Tab-separated table of C-alpha atoms (C1' of nucleotides) in Angstrom:
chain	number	residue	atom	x	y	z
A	1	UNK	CA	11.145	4.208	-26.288
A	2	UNK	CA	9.604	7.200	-25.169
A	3	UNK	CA	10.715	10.270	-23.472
A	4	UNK	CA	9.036	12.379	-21.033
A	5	UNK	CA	9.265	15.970	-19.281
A	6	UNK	CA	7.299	16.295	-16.211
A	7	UNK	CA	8.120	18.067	-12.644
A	8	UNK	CA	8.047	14.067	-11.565
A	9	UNK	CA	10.161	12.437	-9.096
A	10	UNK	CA	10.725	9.151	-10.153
A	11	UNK	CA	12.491	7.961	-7.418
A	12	UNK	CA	9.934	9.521	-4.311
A	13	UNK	CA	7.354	8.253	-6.382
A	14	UNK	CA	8.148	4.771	-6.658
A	15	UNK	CA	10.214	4.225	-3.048
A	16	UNK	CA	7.936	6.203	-1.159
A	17	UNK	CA	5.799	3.266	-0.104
A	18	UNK	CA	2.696	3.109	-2.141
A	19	UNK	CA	4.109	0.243	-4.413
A	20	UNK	CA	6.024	-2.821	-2.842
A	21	UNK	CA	7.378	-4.839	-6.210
A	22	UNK	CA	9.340	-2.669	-7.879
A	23	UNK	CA	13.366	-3.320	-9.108
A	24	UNK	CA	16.205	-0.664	-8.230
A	25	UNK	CA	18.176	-1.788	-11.304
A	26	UNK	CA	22.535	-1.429	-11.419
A	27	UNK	CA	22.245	1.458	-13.378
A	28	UNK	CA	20.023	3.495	-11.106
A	29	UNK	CA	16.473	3.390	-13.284
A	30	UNK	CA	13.468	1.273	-11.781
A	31	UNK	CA	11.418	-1.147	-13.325
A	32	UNK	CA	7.861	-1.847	-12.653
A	33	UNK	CA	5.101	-4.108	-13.959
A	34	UNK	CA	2.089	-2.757	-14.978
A	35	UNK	CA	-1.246	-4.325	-16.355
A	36	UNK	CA	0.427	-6.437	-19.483
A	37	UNK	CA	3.893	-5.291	-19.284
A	38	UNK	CA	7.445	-4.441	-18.183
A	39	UNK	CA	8.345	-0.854	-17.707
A	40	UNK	CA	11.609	0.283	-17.121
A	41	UNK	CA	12.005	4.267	-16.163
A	42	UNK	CA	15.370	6.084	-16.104
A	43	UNK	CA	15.998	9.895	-15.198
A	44	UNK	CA	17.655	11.734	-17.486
A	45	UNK	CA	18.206	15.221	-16.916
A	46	UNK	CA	14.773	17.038	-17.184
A	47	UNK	CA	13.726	13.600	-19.166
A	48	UNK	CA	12.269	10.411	-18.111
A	49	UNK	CA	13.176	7.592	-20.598
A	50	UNK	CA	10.511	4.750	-20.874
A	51	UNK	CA	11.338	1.327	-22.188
A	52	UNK	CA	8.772	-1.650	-22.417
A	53	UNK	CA	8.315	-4.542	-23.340
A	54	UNK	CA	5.271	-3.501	-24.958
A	55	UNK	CA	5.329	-0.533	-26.815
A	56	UNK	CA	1.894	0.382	-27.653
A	57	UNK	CA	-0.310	2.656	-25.398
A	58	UNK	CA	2.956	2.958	-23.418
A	59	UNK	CA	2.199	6.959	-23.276
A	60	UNK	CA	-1.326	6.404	-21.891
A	61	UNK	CA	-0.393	3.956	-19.600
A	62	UNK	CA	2.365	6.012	-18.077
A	63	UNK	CA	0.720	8.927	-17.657
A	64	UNK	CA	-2.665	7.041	-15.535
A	65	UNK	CA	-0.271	5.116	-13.712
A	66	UNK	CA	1.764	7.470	-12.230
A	67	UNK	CA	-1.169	10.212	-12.291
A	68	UNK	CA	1.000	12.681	-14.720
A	69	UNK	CA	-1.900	14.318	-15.952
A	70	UNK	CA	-3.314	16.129	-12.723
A	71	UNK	CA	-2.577	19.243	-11.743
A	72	UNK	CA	-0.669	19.002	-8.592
A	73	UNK	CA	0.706	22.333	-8.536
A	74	UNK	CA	-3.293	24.123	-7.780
A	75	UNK	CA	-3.282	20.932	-4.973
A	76	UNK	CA	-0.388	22.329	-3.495
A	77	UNK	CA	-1.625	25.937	-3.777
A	78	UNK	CA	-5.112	24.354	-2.268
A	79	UNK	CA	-3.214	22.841	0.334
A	80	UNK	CA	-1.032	25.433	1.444
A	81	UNK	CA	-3.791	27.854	1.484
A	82	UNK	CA	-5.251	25.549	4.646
A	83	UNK	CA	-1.829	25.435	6.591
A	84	UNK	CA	0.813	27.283	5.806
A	85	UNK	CA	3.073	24.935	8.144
A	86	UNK	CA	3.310	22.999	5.457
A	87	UNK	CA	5.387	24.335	3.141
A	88	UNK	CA	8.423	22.640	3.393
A	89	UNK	CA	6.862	19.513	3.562
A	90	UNK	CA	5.506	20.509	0.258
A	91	UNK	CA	8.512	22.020	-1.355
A	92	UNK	CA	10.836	18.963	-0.289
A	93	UNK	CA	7.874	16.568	-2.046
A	94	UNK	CA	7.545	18.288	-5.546
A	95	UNK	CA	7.090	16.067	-7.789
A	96	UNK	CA	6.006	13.388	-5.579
A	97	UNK	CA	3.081	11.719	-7.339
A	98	UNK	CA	-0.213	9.456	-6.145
A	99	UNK	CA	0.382	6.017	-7.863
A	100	UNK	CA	-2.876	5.055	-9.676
A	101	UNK	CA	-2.838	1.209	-8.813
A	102	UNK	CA	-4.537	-1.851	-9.683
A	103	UNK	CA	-7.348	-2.387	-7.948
A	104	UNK	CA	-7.336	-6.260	-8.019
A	105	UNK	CA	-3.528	-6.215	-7.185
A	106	UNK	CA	-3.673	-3.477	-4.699
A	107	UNK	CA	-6.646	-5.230	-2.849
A	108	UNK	CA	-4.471	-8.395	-2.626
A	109	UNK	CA	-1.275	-6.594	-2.063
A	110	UNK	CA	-2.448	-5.051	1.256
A	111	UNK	CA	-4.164	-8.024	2.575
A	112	UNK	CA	-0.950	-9.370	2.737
A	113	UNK	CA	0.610	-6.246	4.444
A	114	UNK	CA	-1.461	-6.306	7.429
A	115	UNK	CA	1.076	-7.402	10.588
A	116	UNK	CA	3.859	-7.553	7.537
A	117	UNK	CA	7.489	-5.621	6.696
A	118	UNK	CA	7.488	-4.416	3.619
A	119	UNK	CA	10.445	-7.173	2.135
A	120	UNK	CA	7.966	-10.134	3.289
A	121	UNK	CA	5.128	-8.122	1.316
A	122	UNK	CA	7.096	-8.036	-1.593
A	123	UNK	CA	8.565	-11.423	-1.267
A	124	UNK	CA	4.513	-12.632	-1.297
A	125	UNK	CA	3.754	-10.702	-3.849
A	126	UNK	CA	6.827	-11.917	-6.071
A	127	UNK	CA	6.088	-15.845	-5.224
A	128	UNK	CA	2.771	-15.286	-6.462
A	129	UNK	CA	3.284	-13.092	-9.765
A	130	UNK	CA	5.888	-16.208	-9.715
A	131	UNK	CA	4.162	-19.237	-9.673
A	132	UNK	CA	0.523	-17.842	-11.178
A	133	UNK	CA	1.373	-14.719	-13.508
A	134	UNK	CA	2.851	-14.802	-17.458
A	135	UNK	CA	6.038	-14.824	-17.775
A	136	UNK	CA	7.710	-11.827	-19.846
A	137	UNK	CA	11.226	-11.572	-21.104
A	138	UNK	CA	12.853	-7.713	-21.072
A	139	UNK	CA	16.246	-7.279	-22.285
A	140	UNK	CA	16.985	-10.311	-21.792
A	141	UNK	CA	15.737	-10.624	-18.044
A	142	UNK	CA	12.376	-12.773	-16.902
A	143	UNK	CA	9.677	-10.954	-15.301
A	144	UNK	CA	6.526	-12.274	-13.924
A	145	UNK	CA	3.117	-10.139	-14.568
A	146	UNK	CA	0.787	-9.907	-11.515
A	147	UNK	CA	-2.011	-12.941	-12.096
A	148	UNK	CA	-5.252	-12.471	-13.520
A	149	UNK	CA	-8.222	-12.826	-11.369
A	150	UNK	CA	-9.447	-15.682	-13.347
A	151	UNK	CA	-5.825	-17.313	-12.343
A	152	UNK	CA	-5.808	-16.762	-8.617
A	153	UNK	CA	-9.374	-17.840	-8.332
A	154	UNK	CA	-8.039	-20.923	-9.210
A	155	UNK	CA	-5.893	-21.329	-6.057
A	156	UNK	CA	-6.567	-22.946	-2.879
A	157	UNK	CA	-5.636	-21.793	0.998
A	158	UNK	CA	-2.823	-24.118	0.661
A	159	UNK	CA	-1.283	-22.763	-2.535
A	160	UNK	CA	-1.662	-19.227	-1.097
A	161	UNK	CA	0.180	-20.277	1.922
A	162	UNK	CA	3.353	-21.705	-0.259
A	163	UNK	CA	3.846	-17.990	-1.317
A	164	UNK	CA	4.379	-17.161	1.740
A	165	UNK	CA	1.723	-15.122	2.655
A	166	UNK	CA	1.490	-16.934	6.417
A	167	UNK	CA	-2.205	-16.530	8.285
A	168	UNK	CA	-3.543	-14.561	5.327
A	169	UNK	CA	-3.912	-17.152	3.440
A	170	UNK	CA	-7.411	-17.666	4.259
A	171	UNK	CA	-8.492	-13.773	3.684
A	172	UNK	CA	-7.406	-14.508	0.382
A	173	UNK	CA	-8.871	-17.404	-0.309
A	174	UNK	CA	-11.952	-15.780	0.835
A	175	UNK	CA	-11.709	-12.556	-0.894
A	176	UNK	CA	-11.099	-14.527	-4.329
A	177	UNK	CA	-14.682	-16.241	-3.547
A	178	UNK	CA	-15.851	-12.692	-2.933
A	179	UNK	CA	-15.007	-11.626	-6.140
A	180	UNK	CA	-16.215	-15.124	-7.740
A	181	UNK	CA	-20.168	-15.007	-6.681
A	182	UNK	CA	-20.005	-10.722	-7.031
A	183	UNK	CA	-19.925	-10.004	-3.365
A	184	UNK	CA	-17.087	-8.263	-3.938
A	185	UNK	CA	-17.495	-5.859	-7.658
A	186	UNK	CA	-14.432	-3.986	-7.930
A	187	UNK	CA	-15.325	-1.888	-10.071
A	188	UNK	CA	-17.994	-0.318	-8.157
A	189	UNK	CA	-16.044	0.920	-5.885
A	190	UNK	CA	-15.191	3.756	-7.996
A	191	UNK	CA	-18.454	5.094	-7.819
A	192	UNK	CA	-18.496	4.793	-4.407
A	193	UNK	CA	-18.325	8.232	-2.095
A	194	UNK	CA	-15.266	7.507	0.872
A	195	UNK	CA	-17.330	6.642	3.701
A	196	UNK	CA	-19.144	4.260	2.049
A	197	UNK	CA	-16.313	2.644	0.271
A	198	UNK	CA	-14.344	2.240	3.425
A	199	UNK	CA	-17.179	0.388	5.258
A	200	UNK	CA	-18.178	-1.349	2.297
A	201	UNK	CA	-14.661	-2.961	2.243
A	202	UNK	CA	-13.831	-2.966	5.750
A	203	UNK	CA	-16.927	-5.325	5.216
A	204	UNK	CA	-14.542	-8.170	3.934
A	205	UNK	CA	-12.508	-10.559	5.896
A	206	UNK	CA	-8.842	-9.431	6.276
A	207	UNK	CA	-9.542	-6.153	5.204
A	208	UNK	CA	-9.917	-3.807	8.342
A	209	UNK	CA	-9.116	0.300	8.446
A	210	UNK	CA	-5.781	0.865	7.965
A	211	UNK	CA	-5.938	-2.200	4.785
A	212	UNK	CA	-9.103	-0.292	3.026
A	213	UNK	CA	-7.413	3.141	3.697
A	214	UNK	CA	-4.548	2.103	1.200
A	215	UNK	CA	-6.671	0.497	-0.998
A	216	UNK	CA	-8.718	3.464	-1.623
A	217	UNK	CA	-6.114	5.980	-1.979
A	218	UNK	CA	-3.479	4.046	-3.663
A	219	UNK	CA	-5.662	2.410	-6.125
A	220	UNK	CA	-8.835	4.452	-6.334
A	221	UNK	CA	-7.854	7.832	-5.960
A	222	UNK	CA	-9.677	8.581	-3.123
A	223	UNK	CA	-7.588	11.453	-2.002
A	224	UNK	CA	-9.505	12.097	1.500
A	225	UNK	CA	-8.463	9.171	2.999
A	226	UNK	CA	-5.492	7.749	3.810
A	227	UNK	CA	-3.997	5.284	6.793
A	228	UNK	CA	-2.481	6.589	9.981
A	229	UNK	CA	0.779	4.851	11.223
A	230	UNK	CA	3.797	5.631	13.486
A	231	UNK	CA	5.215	8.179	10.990
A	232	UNK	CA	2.194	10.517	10.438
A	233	UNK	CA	1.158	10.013	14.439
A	234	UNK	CA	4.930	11.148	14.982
A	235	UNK	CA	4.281	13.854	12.849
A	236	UNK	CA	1.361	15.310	14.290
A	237	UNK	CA	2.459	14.848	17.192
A	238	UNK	CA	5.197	16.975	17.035
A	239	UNK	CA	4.191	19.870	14.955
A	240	UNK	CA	0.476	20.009	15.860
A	241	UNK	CA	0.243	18.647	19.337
A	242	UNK	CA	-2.382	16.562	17.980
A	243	UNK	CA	-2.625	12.725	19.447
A	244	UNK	CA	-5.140	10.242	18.987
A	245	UNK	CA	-5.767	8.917	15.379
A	246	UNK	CA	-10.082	10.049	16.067
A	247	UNK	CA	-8.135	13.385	16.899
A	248	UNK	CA	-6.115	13.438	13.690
A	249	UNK	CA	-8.894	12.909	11.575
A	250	UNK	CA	-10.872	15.218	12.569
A	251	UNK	CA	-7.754	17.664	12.168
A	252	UNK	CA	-6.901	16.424	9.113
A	253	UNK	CA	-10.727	16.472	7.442
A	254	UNK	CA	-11.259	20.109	8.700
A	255	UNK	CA	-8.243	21.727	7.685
A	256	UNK	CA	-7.047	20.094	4.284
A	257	UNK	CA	-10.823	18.830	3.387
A	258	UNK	CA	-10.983	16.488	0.254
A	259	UNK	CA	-7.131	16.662	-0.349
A	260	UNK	CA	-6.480	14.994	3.192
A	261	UNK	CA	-4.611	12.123	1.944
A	262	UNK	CA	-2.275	13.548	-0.173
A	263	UNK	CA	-1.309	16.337	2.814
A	264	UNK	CA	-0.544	13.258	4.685
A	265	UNK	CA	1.464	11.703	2.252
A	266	UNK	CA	3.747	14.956	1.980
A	267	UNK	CA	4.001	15.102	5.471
A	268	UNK	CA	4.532	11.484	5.733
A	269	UNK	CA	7.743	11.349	2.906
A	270	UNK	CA	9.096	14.732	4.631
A	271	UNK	CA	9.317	13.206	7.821
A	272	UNK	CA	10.454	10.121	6.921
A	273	UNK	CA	12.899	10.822	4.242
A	274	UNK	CA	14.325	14.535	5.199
A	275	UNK	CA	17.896	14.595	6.731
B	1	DT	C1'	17.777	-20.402	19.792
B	2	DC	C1'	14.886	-17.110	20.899
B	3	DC	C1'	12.758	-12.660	20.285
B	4	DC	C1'	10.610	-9.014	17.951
B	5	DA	C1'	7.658	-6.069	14.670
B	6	DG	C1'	3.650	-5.671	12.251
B	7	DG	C1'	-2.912	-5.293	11.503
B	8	DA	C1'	-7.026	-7.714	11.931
B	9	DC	C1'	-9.838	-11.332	13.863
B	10	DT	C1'	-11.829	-13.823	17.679
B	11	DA	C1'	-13.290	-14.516	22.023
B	12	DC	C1'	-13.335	-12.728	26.041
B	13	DT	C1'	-15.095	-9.201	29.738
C	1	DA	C1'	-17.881	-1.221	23.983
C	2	DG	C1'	-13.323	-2.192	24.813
C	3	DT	C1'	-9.215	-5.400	24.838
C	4	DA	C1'	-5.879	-9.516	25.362
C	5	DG	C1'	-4.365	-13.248	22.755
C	6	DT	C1'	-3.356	-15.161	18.406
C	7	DC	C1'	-2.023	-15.729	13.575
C	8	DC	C1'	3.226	-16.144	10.378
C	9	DT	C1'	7.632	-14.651	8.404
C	10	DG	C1'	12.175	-12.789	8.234
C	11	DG	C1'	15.812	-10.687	10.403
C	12	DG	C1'	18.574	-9.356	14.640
DNA sequence: TCCCAGGACTACT
DNA sequence: AGTAGTCCTGGG
């Protein structure tokens, strides 16, 4: 077990969107799976209790996953400093942190979202941790870890397609042969500037601008870009006069600069979660 | 039973 | 260069 004190919202954090298979247990924690393991996460007072499966590293893997050791308070400063309109926005998401994903599961988590609801994503997404990923048993309950590469490279259109995933099936049968003969090198991404990551993946069948946006902020860190949907065009919208997503880029990139995507992201869990 | 929402691709102008 | 039609699933 560990314990830890952070300004971190669990609960923003993990419902907010960036993850889709994650368990709102009876008792009010969550439970995730990350990399090797089960991870359950309860708030308790100014504490955050961790239980795992797996108790080694725990710490480490914690605090990358859910970003704990940035400095989001000089962000906000940073941020604010461009536009002081957002303030509340700001103040109401304290504590609201940027997920550090997978990259593998990320890249095959939003390939399914495209033209998806978020409880089909997640149903995909649990049919194939499922049927392909190891099983673990925590406190007494099964959980499936996300497949390897090595496993889902393994599948065919057809087994893709009995998890649900409808007409993507094909994308990711294509994007595992990507990875297979090294047209697609995750890892290389990282070292990649923004633009060049986002038409480098945008590149790949199933993947167009809105897919590689998420995969580069949720899972790489790239905290200039981000995807536009209803909420943020509602947004700007309505407290910038701003339409037009060319228009809100350029807004976006000019006043909040490299820290674009996490401005959005306030705005976008203000406006959608505020009373 | 039908109808709808939700991104990207394909095949058209 | 821009755009209508199409692909599936789950829920109303």
């Amino acid at each position: 077990m560990l314990k830890i004190k952070n300004d971190f919202d669990l609960k923003s954090t993990i419902t907010c969107g960036q993850i889709f298979r994650f368990i709102l247990e009876e008792d009010g924690s969550y439970t995730v799976i990350i990399k090797d393991r089960v991870i359950n996460l309860k708030e308790d007072n100014d504490y955050i209790i961790v239980e795992s499966n797996k108790e080694d590293n725990l710490k480490e893997i914690i605090y990358d996953y859910f970003d704990l050791d940035r400095n989001y308070e000089i962000i906000e400063k940073n941020i604010l400093k461009c536009d002081k309109k957002l303030e509340s926005a700001l103040i109401f998401s304290r504590g609201l942190k940027m997920i550090h994903q997978d990259p593998f599961e990320t890249i095959i988590a939003y390939i399914i979202s495209q033209n998806n609801r978020v409880p089909s994503i997640a149903n995909a997404l649990n049919l194939i941790s499922l049927n392909y990923g190891e099983k673990v048993i925590f406190k007494d309950k099964e959980y499936y870890l996300f497949p390897s590469v090595d496993k889902l490279k393994t599948l065919s259109t057809l087994d893709f397609r009995n998890c649900k995933v409808g007409f993507r099936d094909k994308y990711l049968y294509e994007i595992m042969r990507s990875i297979e003969n090294n047209l697609l090198d995750i890892e290389s991404i990282y070292n990649m500037n923004s633009e060049d990551s986002l038409k480098y993946l945008i590149g790949f069948k199933g993947i167009g601008n809105k897919v590689a946006s998420c995969i580069l902020l949720f899972a790489y860190q790239k905290f200039d870009v981000y995807p536009i949907d209803t909420w943020v065009k509602k947004f700007m919208k309505e407290d910038y006069n701003i339409e037009g997503e060319q228009n809100i880029k350029k807004f976006t990139y000019d006043t909040y600069k490299e820290y674009s995507g996490l401005a959005i992201q306030y705005m976008f869990n203000y406006k959608r979660n505020k009373k």
